[in-house]
PDB file of C-alpha atoms in Angstrom:
ATOM      1  CA  UNK X 261      54.652  31.809-139.040  1.00 46.00           C
ATOM      2  CA  UNK X 262      53.198  29.625-136.589  1.00 58.00           C
ATOM      3  CA  UNK X 263      50.292  27.634-137.015  1.00 53.00           C
ATOM      4  CA  UNK X 264      49.061  26.972-133.263  1.00 71.00           C
ATOM      5  CA  UNK X 265      46.448  27.587-131.957  1.00 82.00           C
ATOM      6  CA  UNK X 266      46.917  30.549-129.166  1.00 85.00           C
ATOM      7  CA  UNK X 267      45.898  27.790-126.084  1.00 90.00           C
ATOM      8  CA  UNK X 268      47.649  24.927-127.421  1.00 95.00           C
ATOM      9  CA  UNK X 269      48.945  22.676-124.627  1.00 97.00           C
ATOM     10  CA  UNK X 270      52.867  20.508-125.974  1.00 98.00           C
ATOM     11  CA  UNK X 271      53.537  17.579-123.986  1.00 97.00           C
ATOM     12  CA  UNK X 272      56.611  18.181-122.106  1.00 98.00           C
ATOM     13  CA  UNK X 273      58.660  14.994-121.900  1.00 97.00           C
ATOM     14  CA  UNK X 274      60.633  14.548-118.253  1.00 97.00           C
ATOM     15  CA  UNK X 275      64.019  15.735-117.184  1.00 97.00           C
ATOM     16  CA  UNK X 276      66.633  16.818-114.922  1.00 97.00           C
ATOM     17  CA  UNK X 277      67.536  20.020-114.561  1.00 96.00           C
ATOM     18  CA  UNK X 278      70.642  22.356-112.796  1.00 95.00           C
ATOM     19  CA  UNK X 279      69.387  25.511-111.684  1.00 94.00           C
ATOM     20  CA  UNK X 280      71.793  28.112-110.245  1.00 90.00           C
ATOM     21  CA  UNK X 281      71.031  31.814-108.833  1.00 87.00           C
ATOM     22  CA  UNK X 282      73.926  34.416-109.503  1.00 83.00           C
ATOM     23  CA  UNK X 283      73.303  36.109-106.181  1.00 82.00           C
ATOM     24  CA  UNK X 284      74.072  33.056-103.968  1.00 85.00           C
ATOM     25  CA  UNK X 285      76.864  31.439-106.384  1.00 86.00           C
ATOM     26  CA  UNK X 286      74.314  28.357-105.594  1.00 89.00           C
ATOM     27  CA  UNK X 287      73.072  26.004-107.674  1.00 93.00           C
ATOM     28  CA  UNK X 288      70.590  22.485-107.367  1.00 93.00           C
ATOM     29  CA  UNK X 289      69.299  19.665-109.392  1.00 96.00           C
ATOM     30  CA  UNK X 290      65.491  19.128-110.233  1.00 97.00           C
ATOM     31  CA  UNK X 291      63.820  16.042-111.812  1.00 97.00           C
ATOM     32  CA  UNK X 292      61.045  16.834-113.714  1.00 97.00           C
ATOM     33  CA  UNK X 293      57.664  15.187-114.308  1.00 97.00           C
ATOM     34  CA  UNK X 294      55.848  14.566-117.822  1.00 97.00           C
ATOM     35  CA  UNK X 295      53.273  17.975-117.654  1.00 98.00           C
ATOM     36  CA  UNK X 296      51.852  19.862-120.532  1.00 98.00           C
ATOM     37  CA  UNK X 297      52.748  23.505-121.095  1.00 98.00           C
ATOM     38  CA  UNK X 298      50.840  25.827-123.609  1.00 98.00           C
ATOM     39  CA  UNK X 299      52.894  26.590-127.230  1.00 98.00           C
ATOM     40  CA  UNK X 300      52.550  30.910-126.186  1.00 98.00           C
ATOM     41  CA  UNK X 301      51.833  33.158-122.774  1.00 98.00           C
ATOM     42  CA  UNK X 302      48.380  33.818-122.412  1.00 98.00           C
ATOM     43  CA  UNK X 303      47.042  36.681-125.003  1.00 98.00           C
ATOM     44  CA  UNK X 304      45.550  39.461-124.211  1.00 98.00           C
ATOM     45  CA  UNK X 305      42.247  38.408-125.850  1.00 97.00           C
ATOM     46  CA  UNK X 306      42.625  34.248-124.099  1.00 98.00           C
ATOM     47  CA  UNK X 307      42.779  36.283-120.309  1.00 98.00           C
ATOM     48  CA  UNK X 308      39.613  38.484-122.214  1.00 98.00           C
ATOM     49  CA  UNK X 309      37.278  36.021-122.465  1.00 97.00           C
ATOM     50  CA  UNK X 310      38.608  34.068-119.560  1.00 97.00           C
ATOM     51  CA  UNK X 311      37.943  37.136-116.624  1.00 98.00           C
ATOM     52  CA  UNK X 312      36.132  39.191-118.612  1.00 98.00           C
ATOM     53  CA  UNK X 313      39.787  42.407-118.249  1.00 98.00           C
ATOM     54  CA  UNK X 314      42.261  43.949-120.358  1.00 98.00           C
ATOM     55  CA  UNK X 315      44.528  44.794-117.625  1.00 98.00           C
ATOM     56  CA  UNK X 316      47.307  45.384-120.861  1.00 98.00           C
ATOM     57  CA  UNK X 317      49.107  48.959-121.591  1.00 97.00           C
ATOM     58  CA  UNK X 318      49.559  47.340-125.321  1.00 97.00           C
ATOM     59  CA  UNK X 319      46.667  46.712-127.641  1.00 96.00           C
ATOM     60  CA  UNK X 320      46.539  43.465-129.098  1.00 97.00           C
ATOM     61  CA  UNK X 321      44.251  40.944-129.498  1.00 97.00           C
ATOM     62  CA  UNK X 322      47.466  38.819-129.868  1.00 97.00           C
ATOM     63  CA  UNK X 323      49.530  40.292-127.805  1.00 98.00           C
ATOM     64  CA  UNK X 324      51.202  38.489-124.396  1.00 98.00           C
ATOM     65  CA  UNK X 325      48.737  39.785-121.870  1.00 98.00           C
ATOM     66  CA  UNK X 326      50.866  42.278-119.191  1.00 98.00           C
ATOM     67  CA  UNK X 327      50.677  44.072-116.978  1.00 98.00           C
ATOM     68  CA  UNK X 328      49.670  41.319-114.736  1.00 98.00           C
ATOM     69  CA  UNK X 329      50.646  40.249-111.163  1.00 97.00           C
ATOM     70  CA  UNK X 330      51.683  36.519-110.112  1.00 96.00           C
ATOM     71  CA  UNK X 331      48.422  37.053-108.421  1.00 95.00           C
ATOM     72  CA  UNK X 332      45.935  37.607-111.542  1.00 97.00           C
ATOM     73  CA  UNK X 333      47.988  34.142-113.197  1.00 98.00           C
ATOM     74  CA  UNK X 334      47.021  32.073-110.165  1.00 97.00           C
ATOM     75  CA  UNK X 335      43.610  33.103-110.814  1.00 97.00           C
ATOM     76  CA  UNK X 336      43.027  33.723-114.013  1.00 98.00           C
ATOM     77  CA  UNK X 337      44.408  29.215-114.094  1.00 98.00           C
ATOM     78  CA  UNK X 338      41.339  28.496-111.358  1.00 98.00           C
ATOM     79  CA  UNK X 339      39.209  30.714-113.799  1.00 98.00           C
ATOM     80  CA  UNK X 340      40.442  28.576-116.744  1.00 98.00           C
ATOM     81  CA  UNK X 341      39.938  25.207-114.853  1.00 98.00           C
ATOM     82  CA  UNK X 342      36.584  25.490-113.663  1.00 98.00           C
ATOM     83  CA  UNK X 343      35.425  27.424-117.291  1.00 97.00           C
ATOM     84  CA  UNK X 344      36.772  23.754-118.683  1.00 97.00           C
ATOM     85  CA  UNK X 345      35.266  21.645-115.748  1.00 97.00           C
ATOM     86  CA  UNK X 346      38.171  21.106-114.343  1.00 97.00           C
ATOM     87  CA  UNK X 347      39.097  20.743-111.061  1.00 97.00           C
ATOM     88  CA  UNK X 348      41.331  23.941-109.786  1.00 98.00           C
ATOM     89  CA  UNK X 349      44.690  23.931-108.652  1.00 98.00           C
ATOM     90  CA  UNK X 350      45.336  26.934-106.147  1.00 97.00           C
ATOM     91  CA  UNK X 351      43.431  27.660-102.905  1.00 95.00           C
ATOM     92  CA  UNK X 352      44.188  31.426-102.593  1.00 91.00           C
ATOM     93  CA  UNK X 353      44.933  32.105 -99.020  1.00 87.00           C
ATOM     94  CA  UNK X 354      45.471  36.193 -98.718  1.00 74.00           C
ATOM     95  CA  UNK X 355      47.600  38.610-100.708  1.00 64.00           C
ATOM     96  CA  UNK X 356      50.648  36.428 -99.702  1.00 63.00           C
ATOM     97  CA  UNK X 357      50.031  32.762-100.891  1.00 78.00           C
ATOM     98  CA  UNK X 358      48.209  29.927-102.304  1.00 93.00           C
ATOM     99  CA  UNK X 359      47.677  26.572-101.301  1.00 95.00           C
ATOM    100  CA  UNK X 360      48.338  24.348-104.676  1.00 97.00           C
ATOM    101  CA  UNK X 361      46.459  20.832-105.343  1.00 97.00           C
ATOM    102  CA  UNK X 362      49.310  18.768-106.742  1.00 95.00           C
ATOM    103  CA  UNK X 363      46.298  15.977-107.730  1.00 95.00           C
ATOM    104  CA  UNK X 364      44.163  18.768-109.324  1.00 97.00           C
ATOM    105  CA  UNK X 365      43.604  18.007-113.173  1.00 97.00           C
ATOM    106  CA  UNK X 366      43.837  21.945-113.478  1.00 98.00           C
ATOM    107  CA  UNK X 367      45.423  24.725-115.322  1.00 98.00           C
ATOM    108  CA  UNK X 368      48.523  26.369-113.381  1.00 98.00           C
ATOM    109  CA  UNK X 369      51.632  28.002-113.328  1.00 98.00           C
ATOM    110  CA  UNK X 370      54.671  25.711-114.178  1.00 98.00           C
ATOM    111  CA  UNK X 371      57.015  25.776-111.311  1.00 98.00           C
ATOM    112  CA  UNK X 372      60.541  27.313-111.783  1.00 97.00           C
ATOM    113  CA  UNK X 373      62.342  23.782-112.680  1.00 98.00           C
ATOM    114  CA  UNK X 374      59.675  23.364-115.337  1.00 98.00           C
ATOM    115  CA  UNK X 375      60.117  26.205-117.129  1.00 98.00           C
ATOM    116  CA  UNK X 376      63.600  26.459-117.276  1.00 98.00           C
ATOM    117  CA  UNK X 377      63.336  22.093-118.495  1.00 98.00           C
ATOM    118  CA  UNK X 378      60.710  23.174-121.510  1.00 98.00           C
ATOM    119  CA  UNK X 379      62.893  26.425-121.947  1.00 98.00           C
ATOM    120  CA  UNK X 380      66.016  24.234-122.938  1.00 98.00           C
ATOM    121  CA  UNK X 381      64.068  21.818-124.795  1.00 97.00           C
ATOM    122  CA  UNK X 382      67.078  19.394-124.148  1.00 96.00           C
ATOM    123  CA  UNK X 383      70.005  21.923-124.991  1.00 96.00           C
ATOM    124  CA  UNK X 384      72.806  23.235-122.687  1.00 93.00           C
ATOM    125  CA  UNK X 385      73.553  26.363-123.652  1.00 93.00           C
ATOM    126  CA  UNK X 386      72.189  29.764-122.653  1.00 94.00           C
ATOM    127  CA  UNK X 387      70.203  30.084-125.181  1.00 97.00           C
ATOM    128  CA  UNK X 388      67.552  27.311-127.663  1.00 97.00           C
ATOM    129  CA  UNK X 389      68.612  29.294-130.667  1.00 96.00           C
ATOM    130  CA  UNK X 390      70.156  32.647-132.502  1.00 97.00           C
ATOM    131  CA  UNK X 391      68.671  35.249-130.022  1.00 97.00           C
ATOM    132  CA  UNK X 392      67.055  37.615-132.600  1.00 97.00           C
ATOM    133  CA  UNK X 393      65.678  34.448-134.439  1.00 98.00           C
ATOM    134  CA  UNK X 394      63.585  33.136-131.405  1.00 98.00           C
ATOM    135  CA  UNK X 395      63.039  36.018-128.965  1.00 98.00           C
ATOM    136  CA  UNK X 396      61.941  40.268-128.937  1.00 98.00           C
ATOM    137  CA  UNK X 397      64.527  41.778-126.691  1.00 98.00           C
ATOM    138  CA  UNK X 398      65.630  45.096-127.101  1.00 97.00           C
ATOM    139  CA  UNK X 399      67.631  44.713-129.567  1.00 97.00           C
ATOM    140  CA  UNK X 400      64.988  43.899-131.852  1.00 97.00           C
ATOM    141  CA  UNK X 401      61.620  44.582-130.271  1.00 98.00           C
ATOM    142  CA  UNK X 402      62.341  48.407-131.333  1.00 97.00           C
ATOM    143  CA  UNK X 403      60.940  48.586-127.433  1.00 96.00           C
ATOM    144  CA  UNK X 404      57.677  47.463-127.797  1.00 97.00           C
ATOM    145  CA  UNK X 405      55.866  44.052-126.965  1.00 98.00           C
ATOM    146  CA  UNK X 406      54.976  41.958-130.381  1.00 98.00           C
ATOM    147  CA  UNK X 407      52.395  39.025-130.887  1.00 98.00           C
ATOM    148  CA  UNK X 408      53.117  36.245-130.153  1.00 98.00           C
ATOM    149  CA  UNK X 409      54.648  32.842-131.892  1.00 97.00           C
ATOM    150  CA  UNK X 410      56.029  35.632-133.945  1.00 97.00           C
ATOM    151  CA  UNK X 411      60.096  33.449-133.531  1.00 97.00           C
ATOM    152  CA  UNK X 412      60.882  30.918-134.266  1.00 98.00           C
ATOM    153  CA  UNK X 413      60.123  27.734-131.489  1.00 98.00           C
ATOM    154  CA  UNK X 414      61.835  25.841-129.714  1.00 98.00           C
ATOM    155  CA  UNK X 415      62.641  22.161-130.511  1.00 98.00           C
ATOM    156  CA  UNK X 416      59.334  21.266-128.844  1.00 98.00           C
ATOM    157  CA  UNK X 417      56.825  23.981-129.993  1.00 98.00           C
ATOM    158  CA  UNK X 418      57.578  26.703-127.046  1.00 98.00           C
ATOM    159  CA  UNK X 419      57.619  29.716-128.863  1.00 98.00           C
ATOM    160  CA  UNK X 420      58.537  33.054-127.013  1.00 98.00           C
ATOM    161  CA  UNK X 421      60.108  31.162-123.427  1.00 98.00           C
ATOM    162  CA  UNK X 422      62.653  33.681-124.111  1.00 98.00           C
ATOM    163  CA  UNK X 423      62.266  37.120-124.783  1.00 98.00           C
ATOM    164  CA  UNK X 424      58.623  39.703-125.158  1.00 98.00           C
ATOM    165  CA  UNK X 425      57.282  39.152-121.726  1.00 98.00           C
ATOM    166  CA  UNK X 426      58.909  38.148-118.531  1.00 98.00           C
ATOM    167  CA  UNK X 427      56.728  34.392-117.388  1.00 98.00           C
ATOM    168  CA  UNK X 428      55.514  33.807-113.366  1.00 98.00           C
ATOM    169  CA  UNK X 429      56.651  31.035-111.810  1.00 98.00           C
ATOM    170  CA  UNK X 430      54.630  29.412-109.149  1.00 97.00           C
ATOM    171  CA  UNK X 431      58.293  29.190-106.646  1.00 96.00           C
ATOM    172  CA  UNK X 432      59.079  31.937-103.869  1.00 94.00           C
ATOM    173  CA  UNK X 433      62.559  33.392-105.608  1.00 92.00           C
ATOM    174  CA  UNK X 434      63.901  33.452-101.449  1.00 87.00           C
ATOM    175  CA  UNK X 435      61.927  32.814 -98.747  1.00 83.00           C
ATOM    176  CA  UNK X 436      64.520  34.043 -95.939  1.00 84.00           C
ATOM    177  CA  UNK X 437      65.880  37.388 -98.072  1.00 85.00           C
ATOM    178  CA  UNK X 438      62.551  38.149-100.739  1.00 87.00           C
ATOM    179  CA  UNK X 439      59.670  36.380 -98.008  1.00 88.00           C
ATOM    180  CA  UNK X 440      56.916  36.339-100.548  1.00 91.00           C
ATOM    181  CA  UNK X 441      58.174  37.547-104.174  1.00 95.00           C
ATOM    182  CA  UNK X 442      57.835  35.042-106.671  1.00 96.00           C
ATOM    183  CA  UNK X 443      60.193  33.933-109.658  1.00 97.00           C
ATOM    184  CA  UNK X 444      59.733  35.729-112.883  1.00 98.00           C
ATOM    185  CA  UNK X 445      61.687  33.646-116.087  1.00 98.00           C
ATOM    186  CA  UNK X 446      62.760  34.979-119.485  1.00 98.00           C
ATOM    187  CA  UNK X 447      63.222  38.072-120.177  1.00 97.00           C
ATOM    188  CA  UNK X 448      60.841  40.605-122.066  1.00 97.00           C
ATOM    189  CA  UNK X 449      61.009  42.894-124.947  1.00 97.00           C
ATOM    190  CA  UNK X 450      63.109  46.084-122.943  1.00 96.00           C
ATOM    191  CA  UNK X 451      65.846  43.302-121.763  1.00 96.00           C
ATOM    192  CA  UNK X 452      69.357  43.941-122.331  1.00 96.00           C
ATOM    193  CA  UNK X 453      70.357  40.591-124.943  1.00 94.00           C
ATOM    194  CA  UNK X 454      72.104  38.715-121.110  1.00 92.00           C
ATOM    195  CA  UNK X 455      68.657  38.797-119.562  1.00 95.00           C
ATOM    196  CA  UNK X 456      67.015  36.970-122.631  1.00 97.00           C
ATOM    197  CA  UNK X 457      68.979  32.955-121.753  1.00 96.00           C
ATOM    198  CA  UNK X 458      67.304  29.865-119.943  1.00 97.00           C
ATOM    199  CA  UNK X 459      68.503  30.731-116.556  1.00 95.00           C
ATOM    200  CA  UNK X 460      68.287  33.902-115.727  1.00 95.00           C
ATOM    201  CA  UNK X 461      66.003  35.002-112.944  1.00 94.00           C
ATOM    202  CA  UNK X 462      64.296  37.600-111.334  1.00 95.00           C
ATOM    203  CA  UNK X 463      62.084  38.491-108.381  1.00 95.00           C
ATOM    204  CA  UNK X 464      58.727  40.195-107.615  1.00 96.00           C
ATOM    205  CA  UNK X 465      56.722  40.775-105.101  1.00 95.00           C
ATOM    206  CA  UNK X 466      53.314  38.950-106.162  1.00 95.00           C
ATOM    207  CA  UNK X 467      51.042  42.097-106.269  1.00 94.00           C
ATOM    208  CA  UNK X 468      53.293  43.857-108.941  1.00 95.00           C
ATOM    209  CA  UNK X 469      51.765  44.316-112.123  1.00 97.00           C
ATOM    210  CA  UNK X 470      53.826  46.078-114.915  1.00 97.00           C
ATOM    211  CA  UNK X 471      54.797  46.112-118.499  1.00 97.00           C
ATOM    212  CA  UNK X 472      57.091  43.407-119.521  1.00 97.00           C
ATOM    213  CA  UNK X 473      55.649  40.743-116.904  1.00 98.00           C
ATOM    214  CA  UNK X 474      52.805  38.219-118.396  1.00 98.00           C
ATOM    215  CA  UNK X 475      52.289  34.191-118.199  1.00 98.00           C
ATOM    216  CA  UNK X 476      51.730  30.896-119.509  1.00 98.00           C
ATOM    217  CA  UNK X 477      49.551  28.028-118.353  1.00 98.00           C
ATOM    218  CA  UNK X 478      50.469  24.397-117.288  1.00 98.00           C
ATOM    219  CA  UNK X 479      48.740  21.482-116.299  1.00 98.00           C
ATOM    220  CA  UNK X 480      50.074  18.111-114.631  1.00 97.00           C
ATOM    221  CA  UNK X 481      49.450  15.276-116.136  1.00 91.00           C
ATOM    222  CA  UNK X 482      48.011  11.989-114.274  1.00 81.00           C
ATOM    223  CA  UNK X 483      50.263  11.570-111.426  1.00 63.00           C
ATOM    224  CA  UNK X 484      52.550  13.896-111.825  1.00 43.00           C
ATOM    225  CA  UNK X 485      55.321  14.117-109.063  1.00 43.00           C
ATOM    226  CA  UNK X 486      57.102  17.422-110.236  1.00 43.00           C
ATOM    227  CA  UNK X 487      59.348  19.091-107.495  1.00 43.00           C
TER     228      UNK X 487
END
């Protein structure tokens, strides 16, 4: 069992990651600056402390919060920032988008490149360990959500990067084809093993709420030049 608190932030080193998309057969390289990422997905207890709300379908303080939209996640980041006296990272525009103040010291969603860089933790294969040891997926979850931190973390101390719940990222998936749809990463408790890989991308409308989707928070470091 892990010994970290559910809101522990991990320092992620800089690096370079190659993203890829199966649909378009396209790949692209992104340089990632150092930043911080929470060791766990946001829990139901933490979400309730910050927002006063418990939107999840399953119930349990240490279960990942789910049935939260991209918009819910962005609003949570701003509320958490204000509660800690930090500058909110986002200015909400409408139901289609938000502006990110990259100089802000508040909490935010990771970019897609940051997420994959953190998930891989220096590894180059599809996963950072044996799937059943690191992730809750359809083959071992009993088709239900599990508490955060119950599987082995990657070498950087990040838990549940694969499986349990999909995680919202900041990025628009493909604006020309899908408009405002945002990127989800990581696979979930109801997904087959092939979805729980570091490179797999999923897309959903920013207002979608579903019971296999949550998020974790990041923070920029001073003079962060993240793409």
